[in-house]
Amino acid sequence: MKQGKYDSRRENLPFCRNKIEKGGNIMNYNELKDLQDHIVFENEIKKYQLQYFFETIERLGLDKSISSLYPKGLYYGDEINLILFYVDKIVIANVSNDSMSFETIKNCHISSVEMEVKRSGDGKRKLSISFDNHKEIVLIPKEDTVISFGEKFFEIIENIYKNLNNAS
């Protein structure tokens, strides 16, 4: 089971950075934020877009509204799945090109969460999330999808935030 743990004292940063650059690894919000200075981007614009993403999350207070007692995940790959874990619910926001969808799973009573990237029967990558009441969420990213953290992403995050307030 791949847990996305990261120790800043680890010396294999090139390994981490390659995995992030190619996408498909799991890290929690703070881990990815701490790693952003070590990520090698194709160009400087992508670096600023990622920085803008974190600033937007913090500006909207989403980082504070997530329970600090539970894991929180960001799947950074062909698609972006922002997974917000709360004490009694999980909210998943799926961002793909110009579209956004989200799902709220209430009354989860989460005490443990496991996340894993694996291949499905047809060989496609999938992100599997399971938690203690034995529900499993499977997210299958589209192959060869390029995501841009552009201005539209601010609008997407804002919509997620509004929906979170409505779902509470």
CSV table of C-alpha atoms in Angstrom, one decimal:
chain,number,residue,atom,x,y,z
A,1,MET,CA,0.0,0.0,0.0
A,2,LYS,CA,1.5,3.3,-1.1
A,3,GLN,CA,1.0,5.9,1.6
A,4,GLY,CA,2.6,8.9,0.1
A,5,LYS,CA,4.9,9.5,3.1
A,6,TYR,CA,7.7,11.9,2.7
A,7,ASP,CA,10.6,12.7,5.0
A,8,SER,CA,12.3,16.0,4.2
A,9,ARG,CA,15.6,14.5,5.4
A,10,ARG,CA,15.5,11.9,2.6
A,11,GLU,CA,18.3,12.4,0.1
A,12,ASN,CA,16.6,10.8,-2.9
A,13,LEU,CA,14.9,14.0,-4.0
A,14,PRO,CA,15.6,13.4,-7.7
A,15,PHE,CA,13.5,10.2,-7.3
A,16,CYS,CA,10.7,12.2,-5.7
A,17,ARG,CA,10.9,14.9,-8.3
A,18,ASN,CA,10.8,12.5,-11.2
A,19,LYS,CA,7.7,10.8,-9.9
A,20,ILE,CA,5.9,14.1,-9.3
A,21,GLU,CA,6.9,15.4,-12.8
A,22,LYS,CA,5.5,12.3,-14.4
A,23,GLY,CA,2.4,12.4,-12.2
A,24,GLY,CA,0.6,9.6,-10.4
A,25,ASN,CA,2.1,9.7,-6.9
A,26,ILE,CA,0.2,10.5,-3.8
A,27,MET,CA,1.2,13.1,-1.3
A,28,ASN,CA,-0.7,15.0,1.3
A,29,TYR,CA,-1.3,18.7,0.9
A,30,ASN,CA,1.6,19.9,3.1
A,31,GLU,CA,4.0,17.3,1.6
A,32,LEU,CA,3.4,18.5,-1.9
A,33,LYS,CA,3.6,22.1,-0.8
A,34,ASP,CA,7.0,21.5,0.8
A,35,LEU,CA,8.2,19.7,-2.2
A,36,GLN,CA,7.2,22.3,-4.8
A,37,ASP,CA,10.6,24.0,-4.7
A,38,HIS,CA,12.3,20.7,-5.6
A,39,ILE,CA,10.0,19.8,-8.5
A,40,VAL,CA,11.6,20.1,-12.0
A,41,PHE,CA,9.1,21.8,-14.3
A,42,GLU,CA,9.2,21.9,-18.1
A,43,ASN,CA,9.0,25.6,-17.9
A,44,GLU,CA,8.7,28.4,-15.3
A,45,ILE,CA,5.1,29.0,-16.0
A,46,LYS,CA,4.1,25.6,-14.6
A,47,LYS,CA,6.0,26.4,-11.4
A,48,TYR,CA,4.1,29.6,-10.9
A,49,GLN,CA,0.8,27.9,-11.7
A,50,LEU,CA,1.4,25.3,-8.9
A,51,GLN,CA,2.4,28.1,-6.6
A,52,TYR,CA,-0.9,29.9,-7.5
A,53,PHE,CA,-2.8,26.7,-6.8
A,54,PHE,CA,-1.5,26.6,-3.2
A,55,GLU,CA,-2.1,30.4,-2.7
A,56,THR,CA,-5.7,29.9,-3.9
A,57,ILE,CA,-6.4,27.0,-1.6
A,58,GLU,CA,-5.0,29.1,1.4
A,59,ARG,CA,-6.8,32.3,0.3
A,60,LEU,CA,-10.1,30.4,0.4
A,61,GLY,CA,-9.2,28.9,3.7
A,62,LEU,CA,-9.6,25.3,2.4
A,63,ASP,CA,-6.3,24.3,4.0
A,64,LYS,CA,-7.7,25.3,7.4
A,65,SER,CA,-11.1,23.7,6.9
A,66,ILE,CA,-9.6,20.3,6.4
A,67,SER,CA,-9.4,18.2,9.6
A,68,SER,CA,-5.8,18.1,10.7
A,69,LEU,CA,-6.5,14.7,12.3
A,70,TYR,CA,-7.0,12.9,9.0
A,71,PRO,CA,-4.9,12.4,5.9
A,72,LYS,CA,-5.6,14.7,3.0
A,73,GLY,CA,-4.5,14.0,-0.5
A,74,LEU,CA,-3.7,15.6,-3.8
A,75,TYR,CA,-3.3,13.4,-6.8
A,76,TYR,CA,-1.1,15.3,-9.1
A,77,GLY,CA,-1.1,13.5,-12.5
A,78,ASP,CA,-2.9,13.5,-15.8
A,79,GLU,CA,-6.0,14.8,-13.9
A,80,ILE,CA,-6.2,16.6,-10.6
A,81,ASN,CA,-8.2,15.0,-7.8
A,82,LEU,CA,-8.4,17.2,-4.7
A,83,ILE,CA,-9.5,14.9,-1.9
A,84,LEU,CA,-10.7,16.7,1.3
A,85,PHE,CA,-11.0,14.5,4.4
A,86,TYR,CA,-13.2,15.7,7.2
A,87,VAL,CA,-14.2,13.9,10.4
A,88,ASP,CA,-17.6,12.8,9.0
A,89,LYS,CA,-17.3,13.1,5.3
A,90,ILE,CA,-15.0,13.0,2.3
A,91,VAL,CA,-15.3,15.5,-0.6
A,92,ILE,CA,-13.7,14.6,-3.9
A,93,ALA,CA,-13.2,17.3,-6.5
A,94,ASN,CA,-12.2,16.0,-9.9
A,95,VAL,CA,-10.7,18.5,-12.3
A,96,SER,CA,-10.2,17.5,-15.9
A,97,ASN,CA,-9.5,20.1,-18.6
A,98,ASP,CA,-12.5,22.5,-18.5
A,99,SER,CA,-14.8,20.3,-16.4
A,100,MET,CA,-15.2,19.8,-12.7
A,101,SER,CA,-17.2,17.3,-10.8
A,102,PHE,CA,-17.3,16.6,-7.1
A,103,GLU,CA,-18.8,14.0,-4.8
A,104,THR,CA,-19.5,14.2,-1.1
A,105,ILE,CA,-19.6,11.0,0.9
A,106,LYS,CA,-21.2,11.7,4.3
A,107,ASN,CA,-21.2,9.8,7.6
A,108,CYS,CA,-17.9,8.0,6.9
A,109,HIS,CA,-16.7,8.1,10.5
A,110,ILE,CA,-13.2,8.0,9.2
A,111,SER,CA,-10.4,6.7,11.4
A,112,SER,CA,-8.0,5.4,8.7
A,113,VAL,CA,-7.5,6.0,5.1
A,114,GLU,CA,-5.4,4.1,2.6
A,115,MET,CA,-4.5,5.4,-0.8
A,116,GLU,CA,-2.8,3.5,-3.6
A,117,VAL,CA,-2.1,4.0,-7.3
A,118,LYS,CA,-2.5,0.7,-9.2
A,119,ARG,CA,-3.4,-0.6,-12.6
A,120,SER,CA,-6.8,-1.8,-13.5
A,121,GLY,CA,-7.5,-4.9,-15.6
A,122,ASP,CA,-7.2,-3.0,-18.8
A,123,GLY,CA,-3.8,-1.6,-17.7
A,124,LYS,CA,-5.0,1.9,-16.9
A,125,ARG,CA,-3.8,3.6,-13.8
A,126,LYS,CA,-6.3,4.2,-11.0
A,127,LEU,CA,-6.2,5.8,-7.6
A,128,SER,CA,-7.9,3.6,-5.1
A,129,ILE,CA,-9.0,5.1,-1.7
A,130,SER,CA,-10.5,2.9,1.0
A,131,PHE,CA,-11.5,3.8,4.5
A,132,ASP,CA,-12.6,2.1,7.6
A,133,ASN,CA,-16.2,1.4,6.8
A,134,HIS,CA,-14.9,-0.6,3.8
A,135,LYS,CA,-16.1,1.9,1.1
A,136,GLU,CA,-13.7,2.2,-1.8
A,137,ILE,CA,-13.5,5.1,-4.2
A,138,VAL,CA,-11.7,4.5,-7.4
A,139,LEU,CA,-10.6,7.4,-9.6
A,140,ILE,CA,-9.4,6.5,-13.1
A,141,PRO,CA,-7.4,9.4,-14.7
A,142,LYS,CA,-7.7,9.8,-18.4
A,143,GLU,CA,-4.5,9.0,-20.3
A,144,ASP,CA,-2.5,11.8,-21.9
A,145,THR,CA,-4.6,14.5,-20.3
A,146,VAL,CA,-2.6,17.7,-19.8
A,147,ILE,CA,-3.7,19.9,-16.9
A,148,SER,CA,-3.0,23.5,-16.5
A,149,PHE,CA,-3.1,25.4,-13.2
A,150,GLY,CA,-4.3,28.5,-15.0
A,151,GLU,CA,-6.8,31.2,-14.1
A,152,LYS,CA,-9.7,28.8,-14.6
A,153,PHE,CA,-8.5,26.8,-11.7
A,154,PHE,CA,-9.2,29.6,-9.3
A,155,GLU,CA,-12.8,29.5,-10.4
A,156,ILE,CA,-12.9,25.7,-10.0
A,157,ILE,CA,-11.6,25.9,-6.5
A,158,GLU,CA,-14.0,28.7,-5.6
A,159,ASN,CA,-16.9,26.5,-6.8
A,160,ILE,CA,-15.7,23.6,-4.7
A,161,TYR,CA,-15.6,25.9,-1.7
A,162,LYS,CA,-19.1,27.1,-2.3
A,163,ASN,CA,-20.3,23.5,-2.6
A,164,LEU,CA,-18.6,22.5,0.5
A,165,ASN,CA,-20.4,25.1,2.5
A,166,ASN,CA,-23.7,24.0,0.9
A,167,ALA,CA,-23.0,20.4,1.6
A,168,SER,CA,-22.3,21.0,5.3
